[in-house]
Amino acid sequence: MSSNLRQRRVEADGASTKHPEVDFDDSKKYGNSYVPVQNNRRAHKLALSLLAIIATFVTFYKIWNPAEVVFDEVHFGKFAGYYLQRTYYFDVHPPLAKLMIAAVGYMLGFDGKYDFANIGDDYHDHDVPYIGLRSLPATLNVFCTALIYLIMKESGYSLIICVLSTAMYIFDNAMVTQNRLILLDSMLVFYMLSTIYAYVRFRKLRHKSFSFQWWLWLLLTGFAMSMTVSVKMVGLFLVALIGFSVIYDLWNLLDINYGLTMKQFMNHFYARAFSLIIVPIFVYLFWFYVHFAILNESGPGDSFMSTRFQDTLKFSPLKMAALGIYEDGRVSSTGQQVTGVMESNDNCFWRIKPTIPIDSNGEPVPVRNGDIVQLEHVVTGTNLLTHDVASPWMPTNEEVTTVPLNTRYEETLFKIVFEDEDDNILETHMTPFRLIHEDTKVAVWAHNKKLPEWGLGHLEVNGNKNAIDSTNYWVAQEIKGKNATEINSKKNEKQLGHMPFIKKFIELQSKMLSHNAGLTKPHPYQSTPITWPFMIRGVSYWSKEDTRSQIYLTGNLFGWYLSVGGIAVFAGIMFADVLARRRGIEPIDEPVRHRLLQSAGFFFTAWALHYLPFFFMGRSLFLHHYLPAATLNYLLLGAMYQFIFIDGIDSPVSFVTRQSRTLRFMTMKAEISKKTYAIVLITLLFQIGMFVFLAPLTYGLPMSLDEVRSHQILGGWKLQYAK
């Protein structure tokens, strides 16, 4: 036996004595089997340090260029400013990444007054510490390179493969372009990789269940996972990855041959449920709590939220315009009439009359939720009525009309039902409500289809038999003869309304999801998921005509195409192995197959879950949506290089098991061949060469017309000034 191999004995470890698993990534688990010598720790530290230095240079190179607003910095720089100004805004993404940018801005003394209005605006003109703001995502990008290296190392891959996967990421043009600007993707990828690293560390401790380190890495997995979702909702893809992995893990633990009692199994289940469900939920909610606590003043996001929500914001224009409505008061219903109009006029005023006598000692009686009232049309002196007669335009709904006072009393009664039952009284602007007819239980409703000539082109108002329809709500706008702004300005600041945190959270979540799904407006640089791995179309981020400088998002063509090949190779190997084993042939040694399934399979699943769901999305999509999947693809590429050039079929690997006393030993080449080093070196040279060639598009460097044309490699790329 080679002197480079160390002999250790396998000792029973609780439930693992019957069927211990073999992993190249966990030699400590088998304290006494023959295992390959681990790469020198000093060599790993040196390699990681050198890669971090290179990543720092590549990422921070000319980070001050351009000193202008680039691409979506118009949004995320602006949102950070809103936090510093404490003015409410709306965005389809959760708040964590923008809070991080705002925190950096606060430490740098940025006041948040500049609104990042247009791409190309000069930062110097507005005294924006843009280099410091860009340094946050750039620094996290360097951390991402370290995490990639550590993930590969902890997964048991050789030093040369750790270097390969990490360097491929470092010299990817898309990663550098995206992760050195005031954008969210650097934070997303950082927390995504942190989650995977923590989960790998946790899995390596599966034979030391419930130890301190086991709990630590399990909790860190849940924490990092929740931080990922708190940056962007696509972090749910990562939740799915960890969820599937945990289900697979629990399924193995449930096997009676594993040796766990049901009580022990349930302890495993509860630990994972607490760490990967309960903890992440609280972390996710926490960032929204901070979000609401900071944004306590009225701002540009008000219009996206309900009036109840706006009532909780300081200086809300809607709040300042609100007046309480009292019985026998006059109020506009913005179209609450037999016919509706788009612009309010004198015909829109109604008097609200109580139906139950109330002894108020002369004080005005407010209109409250559930009150039964009559509505008198002020101009004609008639009462609002609906009855079981088909409306002119929609025969399925009831006709709404008016009748003389003191006639058909039962058919003129309506119940006022607030949208939010917690509202105390009916206020103009602030209280959406439904008018439910007491006799027929229909809701007064209007639709956008205009009446013919006899209806003067007004909108029809009728009785909707679907009384709970979300479009049945009305909002009172004005009390005739009362100026809300004048009345409120004479008072002290109006008391803010209260809305429980969980209700604010649920409302914002629903708005985020619905608005995100509605982002379907065509864009010249949008693309479809099928084109992303092949980089058919990039995205123009910024351009400067006098120097023909431009920042154009595109990945490293060599690295991306090679990564697609890695996916194809993995799929082909798995398919061929399944067919061969069906015929009783074992083409891959068991230890190698085990790592291929457990590690490369995990990376493949991660890539698929971060890519395939986009095919089912209806919103506008862009190349940068593929970057998390492209990052994970480099992990899979490294695993394929390990399998083909190091663990390959020709490697002298043996695996022997003696069932009577669990004894396993492996032998494998202690040294990687010069051929493998050469292949890895050539791969990196091609990656670096392509990166350098595309660098002008990554860093926004000046180019001549011929240089611009030469860089438009693919027909789908739409570079500025290439014509």
Tab-separated table of N, CA and C in Angstrom, residues 328-460:
chain	number	residue	atom	x	y	z
A	328	ASP	N	-76.933	62.739	8.605
A	328	ASP	CA	-77.528	63.967	8.072
A	328	ASP	C	-76.481	64.884	7.460
A	329	GLY	N	-75.232	64.428	7.343
A	329	GLY	CA	-74.221	65.218	6.659
A	329	GLY	C	-74.370	65.047	5.165
A	330	ARG	N	-73.691	65.882	4.421
A	330	ARG	CA	-73.712	65.765	2.968
A	330	ARG	C	-72.349	65.275	2.509
A	331	VAL	N	-72.356	64.331	1.618
A	331	VAL	CA	-71.089	63.717	1.229
A	331	VAL	C	-71.120	63.324	-0.237
A	332	SER	N	-69.986	63.508	-0.916
A	332	SER	CA	-69.858	63.067	-2.296
A	332	SER	C	-69.480	61.601	-2.309
A	333	SER	N	-70.015	60.850	-3.263
A	333	SER	CA	-69.731	59.429	-3.330
A	333	SER	C	-68.916	59.057	-4.550
A	334	THR	N	-68.335	60.005	-5.227
A	334	THR	CA	-67.530	59.779	-6.436
A	334	THR	C	-68.213	58.790	-7.372
A	335	GLY	N	-69.439	59.063	-7.693
A	335	GLY	CA	-70.138	58.210	-8.637
A	335	GLY	C	-71.184	57.330	-7.992
A	336	GLN	N	-71.470	57.464	-6.702
A	336	GLN	CA	-72.515	56.686	-6.040
A	336	GLN	C	-73.863	57.264	-6.428
A	337	GLN	N	-74.308	56.958	-7.603
A	337	GLN	CA	-75.554	57.533	-8.095
A	337	GLN	C	-76.175	56.543	-9.050
A	338	VAL	N	-77.317	56.877	-9.569
A	338	VAL	CA	-77.953	56.001	-10.539
A	338	VAL	C	-77.028	55.832	-11.744
A	339	THR	N	-76.358	56.890	-12.125
A	339	THR	CA	-75.288	56.785	-13.113
A	339	THR	C	-74.029	57.353	-12.481
A	340	GLY	N	-72.921	56.898	-12.984
A	340	GLY	CA	-71.661	57.354	-12.437
A	340	GLY	C	-70.941	58.270	-13.401
A	341	VAL	N	-70.150	59.183	-12.872
A	341	VAL	CA	-69.350	60.094	-13.686
A	341	VAL	C	-67.909	60.041	-13.196
A	342	MET	N	-66.984	60.374	-14.094
A	342	MET	CA	-65.577	60.320	-13.738
A	342	MET	C	-65.158	61.522	-12.904
A	343	GLU	N	-65.780	62.665	-13.131
A	343	GLU	CA	-65.449	63.880	-12.402
A	343	GLU	C	-66.624	64.275	-11.519
A	344	SER	N	-66.355	64.569	-10.256
A	344	SER	CA	-67.414	64.915	-9.307
A	344	SER	C	-68.062	66.252	-9.660
A	345	ASN	N	-69.392	66.344	-9.414
A	345	ASN	CA	-70.121	67.599	-9.604
A	345	ASN	C	-71.243	67.673	-8.577
A	346	ASP	N	-72.087	68.704	-8.664
A	346	ASP	CA	-73.131	68.895	-7.655
A	346	ASP	C	-74.129	67.750	-7.611
A	347	ASN	N	-74.268	67.011	-8.699
A	347	ASN	CA	-75.203	65.893	-8.714
A	347	ASN	C	-74.683	64.673	-7.953
A	348	CYS	N	-73.460	64.762	-7.453
A	348	CYS	CA	-72.854	63.617	-6.767
A	348	CYS	C	-73.019	63.671	-5.248
A	349	PHE	N	-73.723	64.663	-4.729
A	349	PHE	CA	-73.858	64.794	-3.274
A	349	PHE	C	-75.101	64.084	-2.761
A	350	TRP	N	-74.886	63.362	-1.649
A	350	TRP	CA	-75.956	62.607	-1.005
A	350	TRP	C	-75.972	62.923	0.483
A	351	ARG	N	-77.175	62.908	1.031
A	351	ARG	CA	-77.324	63.106	2.469
A	351	ARG	C	-77.519	61.739	3.122
A	352	ILE	N	-76.691	61.452	4.142
A	352	ILE	CA	-76.795	60.181	4.861
A	352	ILE	C	-77.766	60.367	6.023
A	353	LYS	N	-78.830	59.564	6.038
A	353	LYS	CA	-79.885	59.720	7.048
A	353	LYS	C	-79.990	58.446	7.893
A	354	PRO	N	-80.007	58.605	9.216
A	354	PRO	CA	-80.118	57.429	10.093
A	354	PRO	C	-81.512	56.837	10.021
A	355	THR	N	-81.586	55.549	10.308
A	355	THR	CA	-82.896	54.875	10.325
A	355	THR	C	-83.325	54.525	11.738
A	356	ILE	N	-82.397	54.658	12.703
A	356	ILE	CA	-82.722	54.389	14.104
A	356	ILE	C	-82.505	55.672	14.889
A	357	PRO	N	-83.522	56.165	15.590
A	357	PRO	CA	-83.348	57.402	16.376
A	357	PRO	C	-82.258	57.223	17.433
A	358	ILE	N	-81.357	58.214	17.529
A	358	ILE	CA	-80.256	58.157	18.488
A	358	ILE	C	-80.268	59.427	19.322
A	359	ASP	N	-80.243	59.243	20.642
A	359	ASP	CA	-80.186	60.389	21.549
A	359	ASP	C	-78.734	60.810	21.708
A	360	SER	N	-78.355	61.864	21.001
A	360	SER	CA	-76.952	62.290	21.000
A	360	SER	C	-76.740	63.569	21.782
A	361	ASN	N	-77.787	64.027	22.484
A	361	ASN	CA	-77.671	65.267	23.256
A	361	ASN	C	-77.189	66.434	22.393
A	362	GLY	N	-77.631	66.422	21.170
A	362	GLY	CA	-77.282	67.526	20.280
A	362	GLY	C	-75.951	67.387	19.592
A	363	GLU	N	-75.168	66.321	19.955
A	363	GLU	CA	-73.865	66.121	19.321
A	363	GLU	C	-74.039	65.396	17.987
A	364	PRO	N	-73.165	65.706	17.004
A	364	PRO	CA	-73.243	64.990	15.726
A	364	PRO	C	-73.001	63.501	15.926
A	365	VAL	N	-73.709	62.684	15.172
A	365	VAL	CA	-73.600	61.233	15.289
A	365	VAL	C	-72.764	60.711	14.125
A	366	PRO	N	-71.595	60.112	14.393
A	366	PRO	CA	-70.752	59.621	13.294
A	366	PRO	C	-71.350	58.391	12.639
A	367	VAL	N	-71.021	58.217	11.370
A	367	VAL	CA	-71.432	57.025	10.641
A	367	VAL	C	-70.428	55.915	10.946
A	368	ARG	N	-70.945	54.771	11.381
A	368	ARG	CA	-70.073	53.672	11.791
A	368	ARG	C	-70.331	52.424	10.954
A	369	ASN	N	-69.421	51.493	11.067
A	369	ASN	CA	-69.541	50.233	10.337
A	369	ASN	C	-70.811	49.498	10.754
A	370	GLY	N	-71.584	49.044	9.769
A	370	GLY	CA	-72.801	48.294	10.044
A	370	GLY	C	-74.048	49.136	10.177
A	371	ASP	N	-73.938	50.461	10.122
A	371	ASP	CA	-75.126	51.325	10.228
A	371	ASP	C	-76.077	51.087	9.055
A	372	ILE	N	-77.389	51.097	9.360
A	372	ILE	CA	-78.428	51.026	8.328
A	372	ILE	C	-78.891	52.453	8.050
A	373	VAL	N	-78.760	52.894	6.812
A	373	VAL	CA	-79.040	54.290	6.491
A	373	VAL	C	-79.881	54.390	5.222
A	374	GLN	N	-80.417	55.605	5.002
A	374	GLN	CA	-80.983	55.990	3.716
A	374	GLN	C	-80.060	57.041	3.098
A	375	LEU	N	-80.014	57.075	1.784
A	375	LEU	CA	-79.202	58.052	1.066
A	375	LEU	C	-80.123	58.941	0.234
A	376	GLU	N	-80.175	60.216	0.610
A	376	GLU	CA	-81.038	61.182	-0.099
A	376	GLU	C	-80.205	61.980	-1.097
A	377	HIS	N	-80.634	61.941	-2.348
A	377	HIS	CA	-79.962	62.721	-3.380
A	377	HIS	C	-80.293	64.194	-3.164
A	378	VAL	N	-79.274	65.007	-2.884
A	378	VAL	CA	-79.479	66.388	-2.436
A	378	VAL	C	-80.169	67.233	-3.493
A	379	VAL	N	-79.750	67.111	-4.750
A	379	VAL	CA	-80.285	67.979	-5.809
A	379	VAL	C	-81.747	67.679	-6.092
A	380	THR	N	-82.138	66.393	-6.184
A	380	THR	CA	-83.512	66.037	-6.557
A	380	THR	C	-84.408	65.759	-5.362
A	381	GLY	N	-83.835	65.618	-4.168
A	381	GLY	CA	-84.648	65.332	-2.998
A	381	GLY	C	-85.320	63.982	-3.068
A	382	THR	N	-84.629	62.980	-3.561
A	382	THR	CA	-85.163	61.622	-3.666
A	382	THR	C	-84.214	60.653	-2.982
A	383	ASN	N	-84.724	59.473	-2.617
A	383	ASN	CA	-83.925	58.462	-1.926
A	383	ASN	C	-83.388	57.414	-2.900
A	384	LEU	N	-82.173	56.941	-2.616
A	384	LEU	CA	-81.569	55.875	-3.411
A	384	LEU	C	-82.326	54.574	-3.173
A	385	LEU	N	-82.518	53.791	-4.264
A	385	LEU	CA	-83.288	52.548	-4.167
A	385	LEU	C	-82.746	51.547	-5.176
A	386	THR	N	-82.800	50.302	-4.797
A	386	THR	CA	-82.604	49.224	-5.766
A	386	THR	C	-83.640	48.155	-5.481
A	387	HIS	N	-84.009	47.411	-6.507
A	387	HIS	CA	-85.042	46.385	-6.354
A	387	HIS	C	-84.798	45.291	-7.383
A	388	ASP	N	-85.570	44.266	-7.324
A	388	ASP	CA	-85.348	43.078	-8.142
A	388	ASP	C	-85.859	43.292	-9.557
A	389	VAL	N	-85.267	44.253	-10.229
A	389	VAL	CA	-85.558	44.554	-11.633
A	389	VAL	C	-84.208	44.621	-12.359
A	390	ALA	N	-84.132	44.024	-13.545
A	390	ALA	CA	-82.863	43.961	-14.275
A	390	ALA	C	-82.370	45.356	-14.637
A	391	SER	N	-81.059	45.557	-14.500
A	391	SER	CA	-80.474	46.839	-14.898
A	391	SER	C	-80.410	46.903	-16.423
A	392	PRO	N	-80.415	48.116	-16.996
A	392	PRO	CA	-80.480	48.258	-18.460
A	392	PRO	C	-79.298	47.620	-19.190
A	393	TRP	N	-78.131	47.758	-18.656
A	393	TRP	CA	-76.922	47.344	-19.375
A	393	TRP	C	-76.472	45.932	-19.005
A	394	MET	N	-76.772	45.523	-17.748
A	394	MET	CA	-76.398	44.188	-17.279
A	394	MET	C	-77.625	43.515	-16.666
A	395	PRO	N	-78.366	42.758	-17.449
A	395	PRO	CA	-79.622	42.157	-16.971
A	395	PRO	C	-79.439	41.226	-15.772
A	396	THR	N	-78.222	40.732	-15.562
A	396	THR	CA	-78.007	39.845	-14.418
A	396	THR	C	-77.964	40.611	-13.100
A	397	ASN	N	-77.759	41.940	-13.162
A	397	ASN	CA	-77.689	42.768	-11.959
A	397	ASN	C	-78.964	43.577	-11.795
A	398	GLU	N	-79.159	44.143	-10.606
A	398	GLU	CA	-80.390	44.879	-10.307
A	398	GLU	C	-80.287	46.344	-10.696
A	399	GLU	N	-81.395	46.893	-11.056
A	399	GLU	CA	-81.479	48.321	-11.382
A	399	GLU	C	-81.341	49.163	-10.109
A	400	VAL	N	-80.607	50.279	-10.211
A	400	VAL	CA	-80.481	51.242	-9.124
A	400	VAL	C	-81.094	52.552	-9.592
A	401	THR	N	-82.028	53.092	-8.779
A	401	THR	CA	-82.715	54.319	-9.164
A	401	THR	C	-83.022	55.121	-7.915
A	402	THR	N	-83.827	56.167	-8.021
A	402	THR	CA	-84.271	56.927	-6.848
A	402	THR	C	-85.787	57.034	-6.857
A	403	VAL	N	-86.365	57.223	-5.676
A	403	VAL	CA	-87.824	57.358	-5.535
A	403	VAL	C	-88.114	58.534	-4.610
A	404	PRO	N	-89.314	59.086	-4.667
A	404	PRO	CA	-89.659	60.206	-3.788
A	404	PRO	C	-89.506	59.837	-2.318
A	405	LEU	N	-89.241	60.858	-1.516
A	405	LEU	CA	-89.110	60.646	-0.077
A	405	LEU	C	-90.387	60.053	0.493
A	406	ASN	N	-90.231	59.288	1.578
A	406	ASN	CA	-91.354	58.690	2.306
A	406	ASN	C	-92.132	57.680	1.470
A	407	THR	N	-91.475	57.088	0.466
A	407	THR	CA	-92.111	56.016	-0.308
A	407	THR	C	-91.172	54.809	-0.337
A	408	ARG	N	-91.761	53.608	-0.402
A	408	ARG	CA	-91.018	52.341	-0.560
A	408	ARG	C	-89.852	52.257	0.436
A	409	TYR	N	-90.172	52.508	1.672
A	409	TYR	CA	-89.161	52.634	2.724
A	409	TYR	C	-88.221	51.430	2.780
A	410	GLU	N	-88.752	50.192	2.793
A	410	GLU	CA	-87.930	48.996	2.961
A	410	GLU	C	-86.907	48.831	1.843
A	411	GLU	N	-87.234	49.356	0.660
A	411	GLU	CA	-86.338	49.190	-0.488
A	411	GLU	C	-85.288	50.301	-0.579
A	412	THR	N	-85.318	51.225	0.365
A	412	THR	CA	-84.337	52.325	0.356
A	412	THR	C	-83.339	52.212	1.506
A	413	LEU	N	-83.303	51.050	2.138
A	413	LEU	CA	-82.394	50.866	3.269
A	413	LEU	C	-81.104	50.172	2.816
A	414	PHE	N	-79.969	50.725	3.227
A	414	PHE	CA	-78.651	50.176	2.866
A	414	PHE	C	-77.785	50.070	4.116
A	415	LYS	N	-77.028	48.998	4.183
A	415	LYS	CA	-76.067	48.840	5.274
A	415	LYS	C	-74.686	49.288	4.789
A	416	ILE	N	-74.010	50.069	5.615
A	416	ILE	CA	-72.644	50.501	5.324
A	416	ILE	C	-71.672	49.501	5.940
A	417	VAL	N	-70.835	48.889	5.095
A	417	VAL	CA	-69.884	47.872	5.541
A	417	VAL	C	-68.477	48.337	5.185
A	418	PHE	N	-67.660	48.594	6.214
A	418	PHE	CA	-66.295	49.069	5.984
A	418	PHE	C	-65.418	47.933	5.456
A	419	GLU	N	-64.440	48.299	4.656
A	419	GLU	CA	-63.444	47.320	4.203
A	419	GLU	C	-62.635	46.807	5.390
A	420	ASP	N	-62.267	47.717	6.275
A	420	ASP	CA	-61.507	47.349	7.465
A	420	ASP	C	-62.411	47.543	8.677
A	421	GLU	N	-62.770	46.447	9.318
A	421	GLU	CA	-63.701	46.513	10.438
A	421	GLU	C	-63.128	47.253	11.638
A	422	ASP	N	-61.809	47.459	11.663
A	422	ASP	CA	-61.188	48.159	12.778
A	422	ASP	C	-61.370	49.673	12.697
A	423	ASP	N	-61.805	50.182	11.537
A	423	ASP	CA	-62.049	51.621	11.422
A	423	ASP	C	-63.190	52.025	12.352
A	424	ASN	N	-63.028	53.174	13.004
A	424	ASN	CA	-64.032	53.616	13.974
A	424	ASN	C	-65.223	54.293	13.309
A	425	ILE	N	-64.923	55.277	12.452
A	425	ILE	CA	-66.005	56.022	11.811
A	425	ILE	C	-65.697	56.181	10.327
A	426	LEU	N	-66.737	56.500	9.571
A	426	LEU	CA	-66.578	56.758	8.149
A	426	LEU	C	-65.923	58.122	7.952
A	427	GLU	N	-64.767	58.134	7.227
A	427	GLU	CA	-64.062	59.366	6.937
A	427	GLU	C	-63.901	59.522	5.429
A	428	THR	N	-63.921	60.743	4.957
A	428	THR	CA	-63.646	60.978	3.548
A	428	THR	C	-62.232	60.522	3.229
A	429	HIS	N	-62.065	59.962	2.057
A	429	HIS	CA	-60.785	59.489	1.524
A	429	HIS	C	-60.236	58.250	2.231
A	430	MET	N	-60.482	58.111	3.513
A	430	MET	CA	-59.766	57.116	4.321
A	430	MET	C	-60.494	55.787	4.492
A	431	THR	N	-61.820	55.749	4.255
A	431	THR	CA	-62.587	54.560	4.633
A	431	THR	C	-63.337	53.972	3.447
A	432	PRO	N	-62.766	52.989	2.751
A	432	PRO	CA	-63.511	52.288	1.703
A	432	PRO	C	-64.687	51.523	2.338
A	433	PHE	N	-65.817	51.535	1.658
A	433	PHE	CA	-66.993	50.863	2.214
A	433	PHE	C	-67.876	50.329	1.091
A	434	ARG	N	-68.706	49.341	1.462
A	434	ARG	CA	-69.711	48.811	0.539
A	434	ARG	C	-71.091	49.255	0.998
A	435	LEU	N	-71.996	49.428	0.041
A	435	LEU	CA	-73.407	49.708	0.330
A	435	LEU	C	-74.202	48.456	-0.006
A	436	ILE	N	-74.638	47.741	1.034
A	436	ILE	CA	-75.371	46.488	0.845
A	436	ILE	C	-76.862	46.757	1.026
A	437	HIS	N	-77.632	46.444	0.002
A	437	HIS	CA	-79.078	46.661	0.060
A	437	HIS	C	-79.711	45.673	1.036
A	438	GLU	N	-80.433	46.189	1.996
A	438	GLU	CA	-80.989	45.347	3.054
A	438	GLU	C	-82.016	44.355	2.530
A	439	ASP	N	-82.796	44.725	1.532
A	439	ASP	CA	-83.889	43.878	1.069
A	439	ASP	C	-83.386	42.743	0.177
A	440	THR	N	-82.548	43.068	-0.813
A	440	THR	CA	-82.123	42.056	-1.789
A	440	THR	C	-80.679	41.597	-1.601
A	441	LYS	N	-79.936	42.228	-0.690
A	441	LYS	CA	-78.558	41.852	-0.343
A	441	LYS	C	-77.552	42.041	-1.482
A	442	VAL	N	-77.894	42.865	-2.460
A	442	VAL	CA	-76.917	43.177	-3.502
A	442	VAL	C	-76.071	44.364	-3.054
A	443	ALA	N	-74.926	44.550	-3.708
A	443	ALA	CA	-74.035	45.674	-3.393
A	443	ALA	C	-74.104	46.699	-4.520
A	444	VAL	N	-74.194	47.976	-4.153
A	444	VAL	CA	-74.187	49.033	-5.159
A	444	VAL	C	-72.818	49.042	-5.840
A	445	TRP	N	-72.854	49.026	-7.177
A	445	TRP	CA	-71.622	48.780	-7.933
A	445	TRP	C	-71.659	49.546	-9.248
A	446	ALA	N	-70.504	49.927	-9.739
A	446	ALA	CA	-70.402	50.585	-11.037
A	446	ALA	C	-69.338	49.890	-11.859
A	447	HIS	N	-69.515	49.893	-13.179
A	447	HIS	CA	-68.499	49.321	-14.054
A	447	HIS	C	-68.147	50.321	-15.146
A	448	ASN	N	-67.077	50.032	-15.864
A	448	ASN	CA	-66.501	51.028	-16.770
A	448	ASN	C	-67.222	51.162	-18.103
A	449	LYS	N	-68.125	50.263	-18.417
A	449	LYS	CA	-68.818	50.343	-19.701
A	449	LYS	C	-69.821	51.491	-19.681
A	450	LYS	N	-69.715	52.386	-20.669
A	450	LYS	CA	-70.565	53.579	-20.680
A	450	LYS	C	-71.957	53.268	-21.223
A	451	LEU	N	-72.926	54.010	-20.699
A	451	LEU	CA	-74.297	53.906	-21.176
A	451	LEU	C	-74.419	54.566	-22.556
A	452	PRO	N	-75.431	54.192	-23.337
A	452	PRO	CA	-75.631	54.834	-24.656
A	452	PRO	C	-76.077	56.286	-24.516
A	453	GLU	N	-76.521	56.873	-25.629
A	453	GLU	CA	-76.854	58.311	-25.657
A	453	GLU	C	-77.852	58.708	-24.591
A	454	TRP	N	-78.866	57.845	-24.385
A	454	TRP	CA	-79.876	58.215	-23.404
A	454	TRP	C	-79.293	58.320	-21.995
A	455	GLY	N	-78.129	57.691	-21.769
A	455	GLY	CA	-77.460	57.773	-20.474
A	455	GLY	C	-76.378	58.822	-20.443
A	456	LEU	N	-76.289	59.640	-21.499
A	456	LEU	CA	-75.331	60.754	-21.570
A	456	LEU	C	-73.878	60.287	-21.467
A	457	GLY	N	-73.650	59.008	-21.814
A	457	GLY	CA	-72.283	58.499	-21.763
A	457	GLY	C	-71.766	58.281	-20.358
A	458	HIS	N	-72.675	58.312	-19.363
A	458	HIS	CA	-72.261	58.053	-17.988
A	458	HIS	C	-71.999	56.556	-17.784
A	459	LEU	N	-71.484	56.215	-16.605
A	459	LEU	CA	-71.260	54.824	-16.247
A	459	LEU	C	-72.484	54.283	-15.527
A	460	GLU	N	-72.837	53.045	-15.839
A	460	GLU	CA	-74.003	52.462	-15.186
A	460	GLU	C	-73.684	52.079	-13.747
